[in-house]
CSV table of C-alpha atoms and ligand atoms in Angstrom, one decimal:
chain,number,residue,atom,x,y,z
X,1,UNK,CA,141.9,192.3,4.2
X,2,UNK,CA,141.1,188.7,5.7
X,3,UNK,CA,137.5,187.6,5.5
X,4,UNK,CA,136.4,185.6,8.5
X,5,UNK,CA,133.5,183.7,9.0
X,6,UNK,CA,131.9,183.6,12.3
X,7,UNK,CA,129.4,180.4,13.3
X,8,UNK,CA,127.3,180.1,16.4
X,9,UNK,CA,126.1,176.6,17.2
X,10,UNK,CA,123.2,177.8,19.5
X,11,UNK,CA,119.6,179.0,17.9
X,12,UNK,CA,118.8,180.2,21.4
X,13,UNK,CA,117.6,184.5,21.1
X,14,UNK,CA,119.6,185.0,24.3
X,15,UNK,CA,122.3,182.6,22.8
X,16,UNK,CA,126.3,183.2,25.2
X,17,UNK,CA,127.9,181.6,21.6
X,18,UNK,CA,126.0,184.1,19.8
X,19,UNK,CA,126.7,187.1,21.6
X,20,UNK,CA,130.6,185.9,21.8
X,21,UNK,CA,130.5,185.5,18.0
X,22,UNK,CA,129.0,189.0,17.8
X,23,UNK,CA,131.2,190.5,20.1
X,24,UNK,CA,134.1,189.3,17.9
X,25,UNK,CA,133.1,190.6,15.5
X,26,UNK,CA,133.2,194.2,16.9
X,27,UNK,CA,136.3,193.6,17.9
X,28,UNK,CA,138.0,192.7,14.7
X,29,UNK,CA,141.4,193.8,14.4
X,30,UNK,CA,141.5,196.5,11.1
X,31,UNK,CA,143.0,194.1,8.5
X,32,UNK,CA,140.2,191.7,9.3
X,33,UNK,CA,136.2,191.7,8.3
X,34,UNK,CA,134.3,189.3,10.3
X,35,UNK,CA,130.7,188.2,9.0
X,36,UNK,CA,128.5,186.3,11.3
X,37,UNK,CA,126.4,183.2,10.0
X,38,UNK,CA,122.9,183.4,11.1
X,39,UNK,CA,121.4,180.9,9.0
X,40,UNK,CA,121.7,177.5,10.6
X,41,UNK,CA,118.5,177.2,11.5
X,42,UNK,CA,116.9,177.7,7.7
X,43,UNK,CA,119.5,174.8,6.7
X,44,UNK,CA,117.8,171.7,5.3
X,45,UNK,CA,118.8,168.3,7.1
X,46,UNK,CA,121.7,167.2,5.2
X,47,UNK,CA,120.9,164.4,2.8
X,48,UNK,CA,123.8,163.2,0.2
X,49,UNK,CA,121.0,162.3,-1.9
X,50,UNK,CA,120.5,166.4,-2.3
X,51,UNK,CA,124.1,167.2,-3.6
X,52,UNK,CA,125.6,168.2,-6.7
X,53,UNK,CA,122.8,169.8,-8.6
X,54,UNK,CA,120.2,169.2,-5.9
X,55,UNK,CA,122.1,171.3,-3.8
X,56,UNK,CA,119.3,173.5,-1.9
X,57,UNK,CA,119.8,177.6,-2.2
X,58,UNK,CA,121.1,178.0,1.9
X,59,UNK,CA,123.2,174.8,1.9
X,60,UNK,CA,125.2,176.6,-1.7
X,61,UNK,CA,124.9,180.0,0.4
X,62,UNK,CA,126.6,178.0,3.2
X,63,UNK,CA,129.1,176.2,1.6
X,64,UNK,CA,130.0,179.3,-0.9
X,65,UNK,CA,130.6,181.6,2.8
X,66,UNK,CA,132.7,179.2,3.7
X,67,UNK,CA,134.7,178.7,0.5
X,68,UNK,CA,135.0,182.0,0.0
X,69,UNK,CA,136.4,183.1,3.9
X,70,UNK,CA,140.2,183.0,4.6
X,71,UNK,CA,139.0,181.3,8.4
X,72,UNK,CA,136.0,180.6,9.9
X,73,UNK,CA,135.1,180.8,14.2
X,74,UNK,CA,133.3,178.6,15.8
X,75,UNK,CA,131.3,178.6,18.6
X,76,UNK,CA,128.5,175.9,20.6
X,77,UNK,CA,126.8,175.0,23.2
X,78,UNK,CA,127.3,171.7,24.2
X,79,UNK,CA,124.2,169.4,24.5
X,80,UNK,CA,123.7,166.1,25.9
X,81,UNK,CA,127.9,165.4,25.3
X,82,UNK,CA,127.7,166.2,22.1
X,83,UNK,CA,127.9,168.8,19.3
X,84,UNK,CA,124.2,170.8,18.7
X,85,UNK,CA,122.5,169.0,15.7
X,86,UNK,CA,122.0,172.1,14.1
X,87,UNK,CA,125.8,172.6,13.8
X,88,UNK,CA,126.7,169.1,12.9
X,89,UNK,CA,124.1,169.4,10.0
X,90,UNK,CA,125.8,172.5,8.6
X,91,UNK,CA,129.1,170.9,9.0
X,92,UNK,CA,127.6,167.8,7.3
X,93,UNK,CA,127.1,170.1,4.3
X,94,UNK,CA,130.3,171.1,3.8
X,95,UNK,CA,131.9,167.1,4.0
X,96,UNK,CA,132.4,165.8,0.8
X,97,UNK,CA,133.4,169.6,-1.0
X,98,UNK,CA,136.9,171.2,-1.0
X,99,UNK,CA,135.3,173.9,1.1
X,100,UNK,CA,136.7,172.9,4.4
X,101,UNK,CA,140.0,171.4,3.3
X,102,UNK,CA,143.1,173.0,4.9
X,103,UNK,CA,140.4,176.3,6.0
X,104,UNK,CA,141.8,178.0,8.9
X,105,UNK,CA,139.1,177.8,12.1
X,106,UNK,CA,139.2,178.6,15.1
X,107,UNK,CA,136.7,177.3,17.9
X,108,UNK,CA,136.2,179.5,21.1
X,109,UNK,CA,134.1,178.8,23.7
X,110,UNK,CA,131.3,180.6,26.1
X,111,UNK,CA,131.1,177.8,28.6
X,112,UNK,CA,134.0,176.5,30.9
X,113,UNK,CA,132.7,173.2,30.7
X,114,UNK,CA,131.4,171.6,26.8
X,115,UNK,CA,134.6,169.6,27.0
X,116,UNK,CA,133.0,166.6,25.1
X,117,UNK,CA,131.7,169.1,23.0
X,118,UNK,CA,134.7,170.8,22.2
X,119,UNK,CA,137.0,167.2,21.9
X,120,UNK,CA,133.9,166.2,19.5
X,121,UNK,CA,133.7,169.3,17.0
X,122,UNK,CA,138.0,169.3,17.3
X,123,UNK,CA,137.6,165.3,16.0
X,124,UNK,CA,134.7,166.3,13.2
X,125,UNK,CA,136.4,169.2,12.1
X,126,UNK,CA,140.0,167.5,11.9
X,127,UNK,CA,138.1,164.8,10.1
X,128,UNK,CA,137.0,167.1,7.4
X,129,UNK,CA,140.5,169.0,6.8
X,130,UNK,CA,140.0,172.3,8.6
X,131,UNK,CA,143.4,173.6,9.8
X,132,UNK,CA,141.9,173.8,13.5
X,133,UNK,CA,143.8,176.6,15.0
X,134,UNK,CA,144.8,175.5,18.7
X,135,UNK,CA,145.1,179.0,20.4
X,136,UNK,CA,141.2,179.6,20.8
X,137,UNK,CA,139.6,181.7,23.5
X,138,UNK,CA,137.3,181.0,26.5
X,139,UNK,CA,134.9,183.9,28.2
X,140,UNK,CA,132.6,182.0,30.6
X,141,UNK,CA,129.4,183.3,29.7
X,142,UNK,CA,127.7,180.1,30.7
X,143,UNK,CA,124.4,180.9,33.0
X,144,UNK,CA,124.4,184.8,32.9
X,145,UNK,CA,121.2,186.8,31.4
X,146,UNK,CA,121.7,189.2,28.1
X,147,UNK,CA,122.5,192.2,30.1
X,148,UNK,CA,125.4,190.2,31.9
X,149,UNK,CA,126.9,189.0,28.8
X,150,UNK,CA,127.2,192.3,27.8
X,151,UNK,CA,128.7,193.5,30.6
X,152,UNK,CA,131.1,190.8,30.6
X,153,UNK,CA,132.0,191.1,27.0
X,154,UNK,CA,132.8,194.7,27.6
X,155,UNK,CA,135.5,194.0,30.1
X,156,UNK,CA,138.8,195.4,28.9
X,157,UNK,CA,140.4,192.3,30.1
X,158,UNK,CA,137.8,190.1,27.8
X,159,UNK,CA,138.0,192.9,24.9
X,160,UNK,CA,141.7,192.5,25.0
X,161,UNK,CA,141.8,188.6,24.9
X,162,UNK,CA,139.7,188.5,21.8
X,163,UNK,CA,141.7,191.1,20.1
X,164,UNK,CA,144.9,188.8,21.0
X,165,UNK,CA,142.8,185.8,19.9
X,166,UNK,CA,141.5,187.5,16.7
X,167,UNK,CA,145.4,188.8,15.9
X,168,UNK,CA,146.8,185.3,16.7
X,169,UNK,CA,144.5,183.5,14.4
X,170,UNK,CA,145.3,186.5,12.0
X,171,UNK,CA,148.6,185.4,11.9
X,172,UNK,CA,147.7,182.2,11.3
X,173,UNK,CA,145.9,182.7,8.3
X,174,UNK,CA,148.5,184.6,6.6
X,175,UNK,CA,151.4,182.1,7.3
X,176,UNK,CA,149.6,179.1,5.9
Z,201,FMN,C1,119.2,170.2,25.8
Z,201,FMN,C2,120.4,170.7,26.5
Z,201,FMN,C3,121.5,169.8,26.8
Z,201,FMN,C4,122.6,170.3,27.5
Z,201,FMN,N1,123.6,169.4,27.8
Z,201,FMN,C5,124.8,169.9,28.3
Z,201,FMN,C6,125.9,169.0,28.5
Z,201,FMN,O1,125.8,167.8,28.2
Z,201,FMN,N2,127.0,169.5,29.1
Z,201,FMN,C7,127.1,170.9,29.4
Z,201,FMN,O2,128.2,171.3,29.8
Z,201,FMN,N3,126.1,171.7,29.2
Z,201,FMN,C8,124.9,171.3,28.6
Z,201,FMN,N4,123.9,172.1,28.4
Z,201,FMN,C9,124.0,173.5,28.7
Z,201,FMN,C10,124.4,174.3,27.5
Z,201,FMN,O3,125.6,173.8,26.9
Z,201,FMN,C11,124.8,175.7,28.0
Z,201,FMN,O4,123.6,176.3,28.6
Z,201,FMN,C12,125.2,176.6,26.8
Z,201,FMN,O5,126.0,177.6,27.4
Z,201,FMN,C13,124.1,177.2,26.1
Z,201,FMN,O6,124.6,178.0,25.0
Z,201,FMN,P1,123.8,179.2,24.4
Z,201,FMN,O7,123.7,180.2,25.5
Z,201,FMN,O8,124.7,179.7,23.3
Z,201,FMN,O9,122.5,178.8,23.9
Z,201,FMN,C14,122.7,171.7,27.8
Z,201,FMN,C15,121.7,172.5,27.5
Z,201,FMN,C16,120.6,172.1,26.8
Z,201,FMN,C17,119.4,173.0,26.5
C-alpha cells in the first residue's frame, strides 16, 4: 500500500486545487491511500530560529506527513507570478530536514495558465531534493463555481486522466 500525501496551495473554501486534490483522492487506484493536508493555514511562519527542539506541534505534524508518505501531490494557485505564501511557508519547513530528499511528488494543476507558478514550485522543489515526477495532470478548473468543479471532475474523461496520472506516479514510486 503506497501512502500519498496530497497538498493544496489555496486556503480559498471554494478552492479548484482543493477540490482537484480531493477528487484524487477518491480516485486512488486500490494499492494507493491518499491523505489530504488541510493544515497550511494553522502553520507558523517559518523561522530557522524555531527548529530543532523549537520545532512548533503543526510544523513536526507537517514535516512527520511528509516523512512518513511514499509521494506527496501538489497543487496551487498561482498568485501575483509566484507560488502562494502559504505554500512556500510549508515548504520552507521542510528545507533543511531529510524529509523532502529524493520524495517522489508530483504537481498537477487546476488552472491552464500558473506557468510562472508552476516553473517556480518545479525550481523550489528541485532545490530541496524532491524527485519531481514530470508526467503531472492538468483539469482546467480555473473560473468555474463549486457546482462546476464538480461536474467537471466527474467527467469520465477527467476521472480517467487522474487514474492514469495517479497509476503513473504509482509506478514511479515503486521503481525508485
Ligand atoms: C491575489 C491573486 C493573485 C493572482 N495572480 C495570478 C497570476 O499572477 N497569474 C494567474 O494565472 N492567476 C492569478 N490569480 C488567479 C488564481 O491563480 C486562480 O484564480 C486560481 O485558480 C485560484 O485557485 P483556487 O481556486 O484553488 O483558490 C490570482 C488570484 C489572486 C487571488
Amino acid at each position: 500500500m503506497l501512502n500519498i500525501l496530497a497538498i493544496s496551495g489555496s486556503l480559498r473554501a471554494a478552492s479548484t486545487n482543493s477540490a482537484l486534490v480531493a477528487a484524487l483522492a477518491r480516485n486512488a487506484p486500490p494499492a494507493c491511500r491518499i491523505t489530504v493536508y488541510d493544515r497550511l493555514g494553522r502553520l507558523p511562519i517559518f523561522n530557522p530560529d524555531d527548529e530543532g527542539e523549537r520545532t512548533p506541534h503543526e510544523a513536526s505534524a507537517l514535516i512527520d506527513a511528509v516523512t512518513s508518505a511514499d509521494g506527496i501531490i501538489v497543487s496551487c494557485p498561482e498568485y501575483a507570478h509566484g507560488v502562494p505564501g502559504g505554500l512556500k511557508n510549508a515548504l520552507d519547513w521542510l528545507v533543511s530536514r531529510d524529509a523532502a530528499v529524493g520524495k517522489p511528488a508530483m504537481p498537477v494543476h487546476a488552472s491552464p495558465r500558473s506557468l510562472y507558478a508552476r516553473a517556480a514550485l518545479a525550481e523550489i522543489m528541485r532545490t530541496m531534493s524532491f524527485a519531481l515526477y514530470d508526467g503531472g495532470l492538468e483539469i482546467a478548473l480555473l473560473g468555474k463555481k463549486a457546482v462546476e468543479v464538480e461536474g467537471i471532475l466527474a467527467e469520465e474523461a477527467n476521472v480517467l486522466a487522474m487514474r492514469n496520472a495517479l497509476a503513473a506516479f504509482a509506478d514511479f514510486i515503486r521503481t525508485r
